[in-house]
mmCIF file with all atom_site columns, C-alpha atoms in Angstrom:
data_model
loop_
_atom_site.group_PDB
_atom_site.id
_atom_site.type_symbol
_atom_site.label_atom_id
_atom_site.label_alt_id
_atom_site.label_comp_id
_atom_site.label_asym_id
_atom_site.label_entity_id
_atom_site.label_seq_id
_atom_site.pdbx_PDB_ins_code
_atom_site.Cartn_x
_atom_site.Cartn_y
_atom_site.Cartn_z
_atom_site.occupancy
_atom_site.B_iso_or_equiv
_atom_site.pdbx_formal_charge
_atom_site.auth_seq_id
_atom_site.auth_comp_id
_atom_site.auth_asym_id
_atom_site.auth_atom_id
_atom_site.pdbx_PDB_model_num
ATOM 1   C CA . UNK R 1 1   ? 69.902  -8.015  5.457  1.00 57.00 ? 6   UNK R CA 1
ATOM 2   C CA . UNK R 1 2   ? 66.499  -10.027 4.026  1.00 52.00 ? 7   UNK R CA 1
ATOM 3   C CA . UNK R 1 3   ? 62.904  -8.542  4.934  1.00 55.00 ? 8   UNK R CA 1
ATOM 4   C CA . UNK R 1 4   ? 60.201  -10.949 4.358  1.00 55.00 ? 9   UNK R CA 1
ATOM 5   C CA . UNK R 1 5   ? 56.724  -9.951  3.625  1.00 52.00 ? 10  UNK R CA 1
ATOM 6   C CA . UNK R 1 6   ? 53.893  -12.237 4.594  1.00 50.00 ? 11  UNK R CA 1
ATOM 7   C CA . UNK R 1 7   ? 50.015  -11.004 3.606  1.00 49.00 ? 12  UNK R CA 1
ATOM 8   C CA . UNK R 1 8   ? 47.396  -11.816 5.453  1.00 44.00 ? 13  UNK R CA 1
ATOM 9   C CA . UNK R 1 9   ? 44.668  -14.005 4.420  1.00 49.00 ? 14  UNK R CA 1
ATOM 10  C CA . UNK R 1 10  ? 41.237  -11.975 5.008  1.00 53.00 ? 15  UNK R CA 1
ATOM 11  C CA . UNK R 1 11  ? 39.538  -12.644 8.211  1.00 46.00 ? 16  UNK R CA 1
ATOM 12  C CA . UNK R 1 12  ? 36.427  -14.967 7.165  1.00 55.00 ? 17  UNK R CA 1
ATOM 13  C CA . UNK R 1 13  ? 34.383  -16.576 9.548  1.00 63.00 ? 18  UNK R CA 1
ATOM 14  C CA . UNK R 1 14  ? 34.768  -20.163 10.628 1.00 91.00 ? 19  UNK R CA 1
ATOM 15  C CA . UNK R 1 15  ? 33.250  -22.216 8.091  1.00 89.00 ? 20  UNK R CA 1
ATOM 16  C CA . UNK R 1 16  ? 34.407  -25.219 7.040  1.00 91.00 ? 21  UNK R CA 1
ATOM 17  C CA . UNK R 1 17  ? 34.695  -24.756 3.706  1.00 90.00 ? 22  UNK R CA 1
ATOM 18  C CA . UNK R 1 18  ? 37.736  -25.070 1.203  1.00 90.00 ? 23  UNK R CA 1
ATOM 19  C CA . UNK R 1 19  ? 37.424  -22.400 -1.327 1.00 93.00 ? 24  UNK R CA 1
ATOM 20  C CA . UNK R 1 20  ? 36.799  -18.868 -0.656 1.00 93.00 ? 25  UNK R CA 1
ATOM 21  C CA . UNK R 1 21  ? 33.433  -19.129 -3.086 1.00 93.00 ? 26  UNK R CA 1
ATOM 22  C CA . UNK R 1 22  ? 32.044  -21.795 -0.384 1.00 95.00 ? 27  UNK R CA 1
ATOM 23  C CA . UNK R 1 23  ? 32.953  -19.754 2.163  1.00 95.00 ? 28  UNK R CA 1
ATOM 24  C CA . UNK R 1 24  ? 31.062  -16.584 1.382  1.00 95.00 ? 29  UNK R CA 1
ATOM 25  C CA . UNK R 1 25  ? 27.970  -19.133 0.284  1.00 96.00 ? 30  UNK R CA 1
ATOM 26  C CA . UNK R 1 26  ? 27.747  -20.042 3.937  1.00 96.00 ? 31  UNK R CA 1
ATOM 27  C CA . UNK R 1 27  ? 28.458  -16.921 5.519  1.00 95.00 ? 32  UNK R CA 1
ATOM 28  C CA . UNK R 1 28  ? 25.256  -15.918 3.992  1.00 96.00 ? 33  UNK R CA 1
ATOM 29  C CA . UNK R 1 29  ? 23.001  -19.082 4.538  1.00 97.00 ? 34  UNK R CA 1
ATOM 30  C CA . UNK R 1 30  ? 24.192  -18.571 8.315  1.00 97.00 ? 35  UNK R CA 1
ATOM 31  C CA . UNK R 1 31  ? 22.979  -14.789 8.183  1.00 97.00 ? 36  UNK R CA 1
ATOM 32  C CA . UNK R 1 32  ? 19.774  -16.464 6.829  1.00 98.00 ? 37  UNK R CA 1
ATOM 33  C CA . UNK R 1 33  ? 19.409  -18.781 9.371  1.00 98.00 ? 38  UNK R CA 1
ATOM 34  C CA . UNK R 1 34  ? 20.200  -16.342 12.078 1.00 98.00 ? 39  UNK R CA 1
ATOM 35  C CA . UNK R 1 35  ? 17.644  -13.786 10.837 1.00 98.00 ? 40  UNK R CA 1
ATOM 36  C CA . UNK R 1 36  ? 15.455  -17.224 10.845 1.00 98.00 ? 41  UNK R CA 1
ATOM 37  C CA . UNK R 1 37  ? 16.207  -18.143 14.264 1.00 98.00 ? 42  UNK R CA 1
ATOM 38  C CA . UNK R 1 38  ? 15.471  -14.548 15.732 1.00 98.00 ? 43  UNK R CA 1
ATOM 39  C CA . UNK R 1 39  ? 11.890  -14.660 13.355 1.00 98.00 ? 44  UNK R CA 1
ATOM 40  C CA . UNK R 1 40  ? 11.379  -18.228 15.216 1.00 98.00 ? 45  UNK R CA 1
ATOM 41  C CA . UNK R 1 41  ? 12.201  -16.915 18.689 1.00 98.00 ? 46  UNK R CA 1
ATOM 42  C CA . UNK R 1 42  ? 9.524   -13.916 18.256 1.00 98.00 ? 47  UNK R CA 1
ATOM 43  C CA . UNK R 1 43  ? 6.710   -16.340 17.164 1.00 98.00 ? 48  UNK R CA 1
ATOM 44  C CA . UNK R 1 44  ? 7.867   -18.707 20.010 1.00 98.00 ? 49  UNK R CA 1
ATOM 45  C CA . UNK R 1 45  ? 6.966   -15.964 22.211 1.00 97.00 ? 50  UNK R CA 1
ATOM 46  C CA . UNK R 1 46  ? 4.155   -14.740 20.771 1.00 97.00 ? 51  UNK R CA 1
ATOM 47  C CA . UNK R 1 47  ? 2.707   -18.505 21.028 1.00 97.00 ? 52  UNK R CA 1
ATOM 48  C CA . UNK R 1 48  ? 3.133   -18.663 24.548 1.00 96.00 ? 53  UNK R CA 1
ATOM 49  C CA . UNK R 1 49  ? 1.438   -15.338 25.189 1.00 95.00 ? 54  UNK R CA 1
ATOM 50  C CA . UNK R 1 50  ? -1.612  -16.036 23.427 1.00 95.00 ? 55  UNK R CA 1
ATOM 51  C CA . UNK R 1 51  ? -1.289  -19.693 25.301 1.00 95.00 ? 56  UNK R CA 1
ATOM 52  C CA . UNK R 1 52  ? -1.128  -18.023 28.330 1.00 93.00 ? 57  UNK R CA 1
ATOM 53  C CA . UNK R 1 53  ? -4.332  -15.912 27.435 1.00 94.00 ? 58  UNK R CA 1
ATOM 54  C CA . UNK R 1 54  ? -6.330  -19.246 27.047 1.00 94.00 ? 59  UNK R CA 1
ATOM 55  C CA . UNK R 1 55  ? -5.098  -20.751 30.119 1.00 93.00 ? 60  UNK R CA 1
ATOM 56  C CA . UNK R 1 56  ? -5.884  -17.620 32.082 1.00 93.00 ? 61  UNK R CA 1
ATOM 57  C CA . UNK R 1 57  ? -9.516  -17.582 30.273 1.00 95.00 ? 62  UNK R CA 1
ATOM 58  C CA . UNK R 1 58  ? -9.770  -21.540 30.988 1.00 94.00 ? 63  UNK R CA 1
ATOM 59  C CA . UNK R 1 59  ? -9.032  -21.601 34.303 1.00 93.00 ? 64  UNK R CA 1
ATOM 60  C CA . UNK R 1 60  ? -10.627 -18.342 35.088 1.00 95.00 ? 65  UNK R CA 1
ATOM 61  C CA . UNK R 1 61  ? -14.287 -20.281 33.757 1.00 96.00 ? 66  UNK R CA 1
ATOM 62  C CA . UNK R 1 62  ? -13.586 -23.041 36.113 1.00 96.00 ? 67  UNK R CA 1
ATOM 63  C CA . UNK R 1 63  ? -11.791 -25.245 33.606 1.00 94.00 ? 68  UNK R CA 1
ATOM 64  C CA . UNK R 1 64  ? -8.027  -27.318 33.711 1.00 92.00 ? 69  UNK R CA 1
ATOM 65  C CA . UNK R 1 65  ? -4.898  -25.624 33.054 1.00 88.00 ? 70  UNK R CA 1
ATOM 66  C CA . UNK R 1 66  ? -4.214  -27.746 30.145 1.00 91.00 ? 71  UNK R CA 1
ATOM 67  C CA . UNK R 1 67  ? -6.278  -29.643 27.351 1.00 94.00 ? 72  UNK R CA 1
ATOM 68  C CA . UNK R 1 68  ? -5.109  -32.931 26.480 1.00 94.00 ? 73  UNK R CA 1
ATOM 69  C CA . UNK R 1 69  ? -7.426  -33.286 23.850 1.00 96.00 ? 74  UNK R CA 1
ATOM 70  C CA . UNK R 1 70  ? -6.138  -30.179 22.528 1.00 96.00 ? 75  UNK R CA 1
ATOM 71  C CA . UNK R 1 71  ? -2.075  -31.244 23.339 1.00 96.00 ? 76  UNK R CA 1
ATOM 72  C CA . UNK R 1 72  ? -3.130  -34.385 21.165 1.00 97.00 ? 77  UNK R CA 1
ATOM 73  C CA . UNK R 1 73  ? -4.266  -32.626 18.203 1.00 98.00 ? 78  UNK R CA 1
ATOM 74  C CA . UNK R 1 74  ? -1.267  -30.693 18.156 1.00 98.00 ? 79  UNK R CA 1
ATOM 75  C CA . UNK R 1 75  ? 1.368   -33.224 18.364 1.00 98.00 ? 80  UNK R CA 1
ATOM 76  C CA . UNK R 1 76  ? -0.141  -35.049 15.727 1.00 98.00 ? 81  UNK R CA 1
ATOM 77  C CA . UNK R 1 77  ? -0.195  -31.628 13.921 1.00 98.00 ? 82  UNK R CA 1
ATOM 78  C CA . UNK R 1 78  ? 3.607   -31.662 14.082 1.00 98.00 ? 83  UNK R CA 1
ATOM 79  C CA . UNK R 1 79  ? 4.586   -35.308 13.683 1.00 98.00 ? 84  UNK R CA 1
ATOM 80  C CA . UNK R 1 80  ? 2.480   -35.284 10.555 1.00 98.00 ? 85  UNK R CA 1
ATOM 81  C CA . UNK R 1 81  ? 4.652   -32.413 9.193  1.00 98.00 ? 86  UNK R CA 1
ATOM 82  C CA . UNK R 1 82  ? 7.610   -33.061 10.395 1.00 98.00 ? 87  UNK R CA 1
ATOM 83  C CA . UNK R 1 83  ? 7.681   -36.665 11.226 1.00 98.00 ? 88  UNK R CA 1
ATOM 84  C CA . UNK R 1 84  ? 9.062   -37.974 14.602 1.00 97.00 ? 89  UNK R CA 1
ATOM 85  C CA . UNK R 1 85  ? 11.277  -34.624 15.463 1.00 98.00 ? 90  UNK R CA 1
ATOM 86  C CA . UNK R 1 86  ? 8.108   -32.725 15.088 1.00 98.00 ? 91  UNK R CA 1
ATOM 87  C CA . UNK R 1 87  ? 6.547   -34.463 18.455 1.00 98.00 ? 92  UNK R CA 1
ATOM 88  C CA . UNK R 1 88  ? 9.469   -33.442 20.042 1.00 98.00 ? 93  UNK R CA 1
ATOM 89  C CA . UNK R 1 89  ? 9.595   -29.997 18.379 1.00 98.00 ? 94  UNK R CA 1
ATOM 90  C CA . UNK R 1 90  ? 5.567   -30.137 19.434 1.00 98.00 ? 95  UNK R CA 1
ATOM 91  C CA . UNK R 1 91  ? 6.521   -31.467 23.216 1.00 96.00 ? 96  UNK R CA 1
ATOM 92  C CA . UNK R 1 92  ? 8.897   -28.427 23.591 1.00 96.00 ? 97  UNK R CA 1
ATOM 93  C CA . UNK R 1 93  ? 6.598   -25.887 22.274 1.00 97.00 ? 98  UNK R CA 1
ATOM 94  C CA . UNK R 1 94  ? 4.062   -26.881 24.941 1.00 96.00 ? 99  UNK R CA 1
ATOM 95  C CA . UNK R 1 95  ? 6.354   -26.966 27.608 1.00 95.00 ? 100 UNK R CA 1
ATOM 96  C CA . UNK R 1 96  ? 7.566   -23.767 27.013 1.00 96.00 ? 101 UNK R CA 1
ATOM 97  C CA . UNK R 1 97  ? 3.525   -22.613 26.730 1.00 94.00 ? 102 UNK R CA 1
ATOM 98  C CA . UNK R 1 98  ? 1.811   -24.729 29.792 1.00 89.00 ? 103 UNK R CA 1
ATOM 99  C CA . UNK R 1 99  ? 4.873   -25.758 31.875 1.00 68.00 ? 104 UNK R CA 1
ATOM 100 C CA . UNK R 1 100 ? 5.013   -29.127 33.109 1.00 61.00 ? 105 UNK R CA 1
ATOM 101 C CA . UNK R 1 101 ? 1.739   -30.738 34.192 1.00 60.00 ? 106 UNK R CA 1
#
């Protein structure tokens, strides 16, 4: 009777890499991205809170909830820094911060 021994490959996350070295680089980079995403989400939440303060003060003083000229400045800034996709990102941030108008 013959016994076969199989060696299981080490368990690694699916990276799509074709070498262990590349898989390690990708796994490390993904970890960095996860950290950055957490920080970005925290900053977006902070931005939303600051925007709520601005809106509350503006409306409380008799102004409008939204300042369209300021929003245009923000859109232009993101577009200038990130190109056309920056505009979409800015729109999403504005929507999160003030809701739909």
